[in-house]
PDB file of C-alpha atoms in Angstrom:
ATOM      1  CA  MET A   1       0.002  -0.430   0.063  1.00 58.00           C
ATOM      2  CA  LYS A   2       2.611   2.521   0.780  1.00 55.00           C
ATOM      3  CA  ARG A   3       4.548   0.988  -2.487  1.00 60.00           C
ATOM      4  CA  ILE A   4       1.765   2.502  -3.941  1.00 59.00           C
ATOM      5  CA  LEU A   5       0.945   5.679  -2.414  1.00 47.00           C
ATOM      6  CA  ALA A   6       4.597   6.910  -3.270  1.00 51.00           C
ATOM      7  CA  LEU A   7       4.663   6.306  -7.458  1.00 49.00           C
ATOM      8  CA  MET A   8       0.845   7.995  -7.018  1.00 51.00           C
ATOM      9  CA  MET A   9       2.732  10.815  -5.150  1.00 48.00           C
ATOM     10  CA  LEU A  10       5.759  10.313  -8.010  1.00 47.00           C
ATOM     11  CA  LEU A  11       2.868  10.367 -10.862  1.00 48.00           C
ATOM     12  CA  PHE A  12       0.868  13.218 -10.058  1.00 47.00           C
ATOM     13  CA  VAL A  13       2.845  15.667  -8.206  1.00 45.00           C
ATOM     14  CA  PRO A  14       5.286  17.893 -10.341  1.00 47.00           C
ATOM     15  CA  ALA A  15       8.679  17.471  -8.897  1.00 46.00           C
ATOM     16  CA  LEU A  16      11.293  20.454  -9.391  1.00 43.00           C
ATOM     17  CA  LYS A  17      13.524  20.333 -10.769  1.00 44.00           C
ATOM     18  CA  ALA A  18      17.472  21.240  -8.705  1.00 39.00           C
ATOM     19  CA  ASN A  19      17.527  24.399 -10.279  1.00 42.00           C
ATOM     20  CA  ASP A  20      13.876  25.294 -10.581  1.00 44.00           C
ATOM     21  CA  ILE A  21      13.020  27.749  -7.489  1.00 46.00           C
ATOM     22  CA  ALA A  22       9.768  27.932  -5.667  1.00 47.00           C
ATOM     23  CA  PRO A  23       6.729  30.483  -5.698  1.00 50.00           C
ATOM     24  CA  VAL A  24       6.732  33.391  -3.597  1.00 64.00           C
ATOM     25  CA  ASP A  25       3.450  32.891  -1.300  1.00 69.00           C
ATOM     26  CA  ARG A  26       2.565  36.761  -0.712  1.00 75.00           C
ATOM     27  CA  HIS A  27       0.102  36.441   0.274  1.00 68.00           C
ATOM     28  CA  CYS A  28       0.023  35.483   3.787  1.00 76.00           C
ATOM     29  CA  ASP A  29       3.381  37.654   4.041  1.00 84.00           C
ATOM     30  CA  PRO A  30       2.009  40.643   6.319  1.00 85.00           C
ATOM     31  CA  ALA A  31       5.086  42.547   5.174  1.00 88.00           C
ATOM     32  CA  TYR A  32       3.370  41.965   1.076  1.00 91.00           C
ATOM     33  CA  LEU A  33       0.219  43.260   3.093  1.00 89.00           C
ATOM     34  CA  ALA A  34       1.400  46.656   3.774  1.00 91.00           C
ATOM     35  CA  LEU A  35       2.432  47.610   0.560  1.00 94.00           C
ATOM     36  CA  ASP A  36       0.054  49.958  -1.136  1.00 94.00           C
ATOM     37  CA  GLU A  37      -1.705  48.639  -4.761  1.00 95.00           C
ATOM     38  CA  HIS A  38       1.086  50.294  -6.325  1.00 96.00           C
ATOM     39  CA  GLU A  39       4.401  48.686  -4.161  1.00 96.00           C
ATOM     40  CA  LYS A  40       2.171  45.437  -4.534  1.00 95.00           C
ATOM     41  CA  GLU A  41       3.625  45.268  -8.107  1.00 96.00           C
ATOM     42  CA  PHE A  42       6.801  46.331  -7.901  1.00 97.00           C
ATOM     43  CA  VAL A  43       7.068  43.177  -5.485  1.00 96.00           C
ATOM     44  CA  LEU A  44       5.312  41.110  -8.505  1.00 95.00           C
ATOM     45  CA  GLU A  45       7.614  42.809 -11.040  1.00 96.00           C
ATOM     46  CA  LEU A  46      10.705  41.468  -8.870  1.00 96.00           C
ATOM     47  CA  ASP A  47       9.089  38.497  -7.858  1.00 95.00           C
ATOM     48  CA  LYS A  48       8.960  37.834 -11.574  1.00 95.00           C
ATOM     49  CA  LEU A  49      13.096  38.643 -12.239  1.00 96.00           C
ATOM     50  CA  ARG A  50      14.100  36.548  -9.718  1.00 95.00           C
ATOM     51  CA  LYS A  51      12.534  33.386 -11.267  1.00 95.00           C
ATOM     52  CA  ARG A  52      13.576  34.496 -14.757  1.00 96.00           C
ATOM     53  CA  LEU A  53      16.869  34.548 -13.300  1.00 95.00           C
ATOM     54  CA  LYS A  54      16.414  31.512 -10.985  1.00 94.00           C
ATOM     55  CA  LEU A  55      17.599  33.859  -8.437  1.00 93.00           C
ATOM     56  CA  PRO A  56      15.923  32.879  -5.270  1.00 91.00           C
ATOM     57  CA  PRO A  57      13.194  34.548  -3.647  1.00 90.00           C
ATOM     58  CA  ILE A  58      14.236  37.790  -1.820  1.00 93.00           C
ATOM     59  CA  ARG A  59      12.189  38.312   0.770  1.00 94.00           C
ATOM     60  CA  LEU A  60      10.101  41.971   2.160  1.00 94.00           C
ATOM     61  CA  CYS A  61      11.339  43.923   5.371  1.00 93.00           C
ATOM     62  CA  THR A  62       9.667  45.303   6.915  1.00 93.00           C
ATOM     63  CA  LYS A  63      11.889  47.689   8.360  1.00 92.00           C
ATOM     64  CA  ILE A  64      13.123  48.533   5.369  1.00 93.00           C
ATOM     65  CA  THR A  65       9.893  48.940   3.503  1.00 94.00           C
ATOM     66  CA  GLU A  66       9.592  51.769   6.815  1.00 94.00           C
ATOM     67  CA  ASP A  67      13.148  53.213   5.479  1.00 92.00           C
ATOM     68  CA  CYS A  68      12.287  53.333   1.970  1.00 93.00           C
ATOM     69  CA  ARG A  69       8.564  54.919   2.360  1.00 95.00           C
ATOM     70  CA  ARG A  70      10.780  57.492   4.711  1.00 94.00           C
ATOM     71  CA  TRP A  71      13.243  57.964   2.124  1.00 94.00           C
ATOM     72  CA  SER A  72      10.470  58.369  -0.696  1.00 95.00           C
ATOM     73  CA  ARG A  73       8.770  61.413   1.447  1.00 95.00           C
ATOM     74  CA  HIS A  74      11.449  63.311   1.903  1.00 94.00           C
ATOM     75  CA  MET A  75      12.413  63.687  -1.922  1.00 94.00           C
ATOM     76  CA  ASN A  76       8.378  64.186  -2.515  1.00 95.00           C
ATOM     77  CA  SER A  77       9.311  66.852   0.358  1.00 95.00           C
ATOM     78  CA  VAL A  78      11.561  68.718  -0.739  1.00 94.00           C
ATOM     79  CA  LYS A  79      10.916  68.257  -4.372  1.00 94.00           C
ATOM     80  CA  GLN A  80      14.166  66.812  -5.143  1.00 92.00           C
ATOM     81  CA  LEU A  81      15.545  63.277  -6.291  1.00 92.00           C
ATOM     82  CA  TYR A  82      18.431  61.806  -3.771  1.00 82.00           C
ATOM     83  CA  HIS A  83      20.827  58.542  -3.487  1.00 85.00           C
ATOM     84  CA  GLY A  84      19.943  58.916   0.344  1.00 76.00           C
ATOM     85  CA  ALA A  85      22.399  55.068   0.522  1.00 78.00           C
ATOM     86  CA  PRO A  86      25.190  53.700  -1.988  1.00 77.00           C
ATOM     87  CA  TYR A  87      22.796  50.448  -1.514  1.00 84.00           C
ATOM     88  CA  GLU A  88      18.948  51.675  -2.833  1.00 92.00           C
ATOM     89  CA  ASN A  89      17.911  52.786  -6.311  1.00 95.00           C
ATOM     90  CA  ALA A  90      15.644  55.800  -6.597  1.00 95.00           C
ATOM     91  CA  ALA A  91      13.118  57.076  -8.695  1.00 95.00           C
ATOM     92  CA  ARG A  92      10.848  59.600  -9.737  1.00 95.00           C
ATOM     93  CA  GLY A  93       8.005  59.665 -12.623  1.00 91.00           C
ATOM     94  CA  CYS A  94       5.883  56.580 -12.594  1.00 90.00           C
ATOM     95  CA  GLN A  95       2.615  56.207 -10.505  1.00 90.00           C
ATOM     96  CA  ASP A  96       2.366  52.475 -10.773  1.00 94.00           C
ATOM     97  CA  GLY A  97       4.816  49.677  -9.058  1.00 96.00           C
ATOM     98  CA  ARG A  98       5.451  47.589 -12.912  1.00 96.00           C
ATOM     99  CA  GLY A  99       6.272  51.829 -15.198  1.00 96.00           C
ATOM    100  CA  THR A 100       9.110  52.187 -12.011  1.00 96.00           C
ATOM    101  CA  PHE A 101      10.419  48.421 -12.873  1.00 97.00           C
ATOM    102  CA  GLN A 102      10.533  48.875 -16.112  1.00 97.00           C
ATOM    103  CA  MET A 103      12.143  52.180 -15.541  1.00 96.00           C
ATOM    104  CA  TRP A 104      15.545  50.633 -13.375  1.00 96.00           C
ATOM    105  CA  MET A 105      16.008  47.576 -16.378  1.00 97.00           C
ATOM    106  CA  ASN A 106      16.125  50.447 -18.606  1.00 96.00           C
ATOM    107  CA  SER A 107      19.641  51.075 -16.480  1.00 94.00           C
ATOM    108  CA  PRO A 108      22.133  48.766 -16.323  1.00 94.00           C
ATOM    109  CA  PRO A 109      23.049  50.307 -12.973  1.00 93.00           C
ATOM    110  CA  HIS A 110      19.879  50.233 -11.182  1.00 94.00           C
ATOM    111  CA  ARG A 111      18.694  46.074 -12.819  1.00 95.00           C
ATOM    112  CA  ALA A 112      21.527  45.547 -11.586  1.00 94.00           C
ATOM    113  CA  PHE A 113      21.272  46.285  -8.149  1.00 94.00           C
ATOM    114  CA  LEU A 114      17.817  44.461  -8.454  1.00 95.00           C
ATOM    115  CA  GLN A 115      19.243  41.365 -10.273  1.00 95.00           C
ATOM    116  CA  SER A 116      21.480  40.841  -7.125  1.00 93.00           C
ATOM    117  CA  LYS A 117      22.595  37.912  -6.191  1.00 93.00           C
ATOM    118  CA  SER A 118      23.635  38.642  -2.503  1.00 92.00           C
ATOM    119  CA  ASN A 119      20.489  40.640  -1.714  1.00 92.00           C
ATOM    120  CA  ASN A 120      18.105  38.201   0.534  1.00 93.00           C
ATOM    121  CA  VAL A 121      16.291  41.307   1.777  1.00 94.00           C
ATOM    122  CA  PHE A 122      14.633  44.253   0.271  1.00 95.00           C
ATOM    123  CA  GLY A 123      12.722  46.913   1.597  1.00 95.00           C
ATOM    124  CA  ILE A 124      10.189  49.338  -1.495  1.00 96.00           C
ATOM    125  CA  GLY A 125       8.005  52.607  -0.624  1.00 96.00           C
ATOM    126  CA  ARG A 126       7.522  55.144  -2.720  1.00 96.00           C
ATOM    127  CA  SER A 127       5.643  58.829  -2.623  1.00 95.00           C
ATOM    128  CA  ASP A 128       3.544  59.873  -4.848  1.00 93.00           C
ATOM    129  CA  MET A 129       6.296  59.229  -7.291  1.00 95.00           C
ATOM    130  CA  TRP A 130       8.566  59.365  -6.247  1.00 96.00           C
ATOM    131  CA  TRP A 131      10.301  56.198  -5.050  1.00 97.00           C
ATOM    132  CA  THR A 132      13.108  54.092  -3.320  1.00 96.00           C
ATOM    133  CA  TYR A 133      14.276  49.982  -3.482  1.00 96.00           C
ATOM    134  CA  ARG A 134      16.518  49.614  -0.737  1.00 95.00           C
ATOM    135  CA  ALA A 135      18.083  45.909  -0.525  1.00 94.00           C
ATOM    136  CA  ALA A 136      20.328  43.622   1.297  1.00 92.00           C
ATOM    137  CA  PRO A 137      21.560  40.694   1.993  1.00 91.00           C
ATOM    138  CA  ASP A 138      20.045  40.267   5.275  1.00 87.00           C
ATOM    139  CA  GLU A 139      18.732  42.556   8.133  1.00 85.00           C
ATOM    140  CA  SER A 140      21.355  42.559  10.318  1.00 83.00           C
ATOM    141  CA  SER A 141      24.426  43.648   7.005  1.00 80.00           C
ATOM    142  CA  TYR A 142      21.239  46.496   6.370  1.00 82.00           C
ATOM    143  CA  ALA A 143      22.261  50.394   7.868  1.00 72.00           C
ATOM    144  CA  GLY A 144      19.308  51.756   8.350  1.00 66.00           C
ATOM    145  CA  GLY A 145      21.216  55.405  10.032  1.00 48.00           C
ATOM    146  CA  HIS A 146      23.223  57.369   6.318  1.00 46.00           C
ATOM    147  CA  ARG A 147      24.338  60.696   5.674  1.00 41.00           C
ATOM    148  CA  VAL A 148      23.953  62.225   2.809  1.00 40.00           C
ATOM    149  CA  HIS A 149      25.049  65.472   1.727  1.00 35.00           C
ATOM    150  CA  TYR A 150      23.380  68.261  -0.827  1.00 33.00           C
ATOM    151  CA  SER A 151      23.529  72.885  -1.770  1.00 30.00           C
ATOM    152  CA  GLU A 152      20.871  73.588   1.808  1.00 31.00           C
ATOM    153  CA  ARG A 153      21.158  71.413   4.355  1.00 35.00           C
ATOM    154  CA  THR A 154      23.025  67.834   5.513  1.00 36.00           C
ATOM    155  CA  VAL A 155      19.559  65.430   7.075  1.00 40.00           C
ATOM    156  CA  THR A 156      20.727  62.447   9.200  1.00 39.00           C
ATOM    157  CA  GLN A 157      18.527  59.813   9.766  1.00 39.00           C
ATOM    158  CA  THR A 158      19.349  58.714  12.901  1.00 34.00           C
ATOM    159  CA  THR A 159      18.587  55.428  14.688  1.00 31.00           C
ATOM    160  CA  GLN A 160      14.722  57.262  15.485  1.00 33.00           C
ATOM    161  CA  ARG A 161      14.536  57.610  11.523  1.00 35.00           C
ATOM    162  CA  THR A 162      13.586  60.958  11.767  1.00 35.00           C
ATOM    163  CA  TYR A 163      15.117  63.595   9.738  1.00 38.00           C
ATOM    164  CA  THR A 164      17.131  67.174  11.263  1.00 40.00           C
ATOM    165  CA  GLN A 165      18.867  69.954   9.580  1.00 40.00           C
ATOM    166  CA  GLN A 166      22.267  70.764  10.264  1.00 42.00           C
ATOM    167  CA  ARG A 167      23.209  73.696  12.483  1.00 45.00           C
ATOM    168  CA  PRO A 168      23.672  76.723  10.519  1.00 48.00           C
ATOM    169  CA  PRO A 169      27.296  77.654   9.465  1.00 53.00           C
ATOM    170  CA  ARG A 170      29.170  79.565  11.393  1.00 52.00           C
ATOM    171  CA  ARG A 171      30.672  82.734  10.894  1.00 63.00           C
ATOM    172  CA  PRO A 172      34.257  83.790   9.724  1.00 67.00           C
ATOM    173  CA  LEU A 173      35.075  85.345  13.235  1.00 66.00           C
ATOM    174  CA  GLN A 174      33.529  82.527  15.458  1.00 67.00           C
ATOM    175  CA  GLN A 175      35.787  80.284  13.211  1.00 69.00           C
ATOM    176  CA  ALA A 176      38.456  82.524  13.945  1.00 68.00           C
ATOM    177  CA  ILE A 177      37.507  81.854  18.223  1.00 69.00           C
ATOM    178  CA  ARG A 178      37.820  78.721  17.256  1.00 69.00           C
ATOM    179  CA  ARG A 179      40.741  78.543  15.858  1.00 71.00           C
ATOM    180  CA  LEU A 180      43.152  80.279  18.584  1.00 70.00           C
ATOM    181  CA  PHE A 181      41.795  77.641  21.192  1.00 71.00           C
ATOM    182  CA  ARG A 182      42.377  74.952  19.245  1.00 66.00           C
TER     183      ARG A 182
END
């Protein structure tokens, strides 16, 4: 009887080949369920890409997604596109996830980051037409805090993940006095 059941299982249940990747069921993932419809579109496109390239599934991380959303909101508020970290893709201009995904796929460095074999966790966030995608090998290697320099101010993402402005530059007299007492 056991042999018959085993034989039926082999015949009727398709087995995965050694190089096949099991499909990802995102509908049970709370991090996926918290995304808006456009972010979900992007995630599904990323899953299709990784499956087509026979890469392992990449896990959606809530912490990274929160950082991505925060950075997208910041870019939207200052109306300028900035890369906040070396391990991210940033974009402006597409409302939907499919369009943003295609925009990054048409850019070789952005495409290479999306296709990276070393990344196992990621986050995606948007604010209107401002998008951020970040990925890392694992959650412990993801450094959430970073500093970005640009002309008007320095934005610091602290461990509490809030943005603060740098104090105004010192005046020449203050600088001269400080040099004297060093």
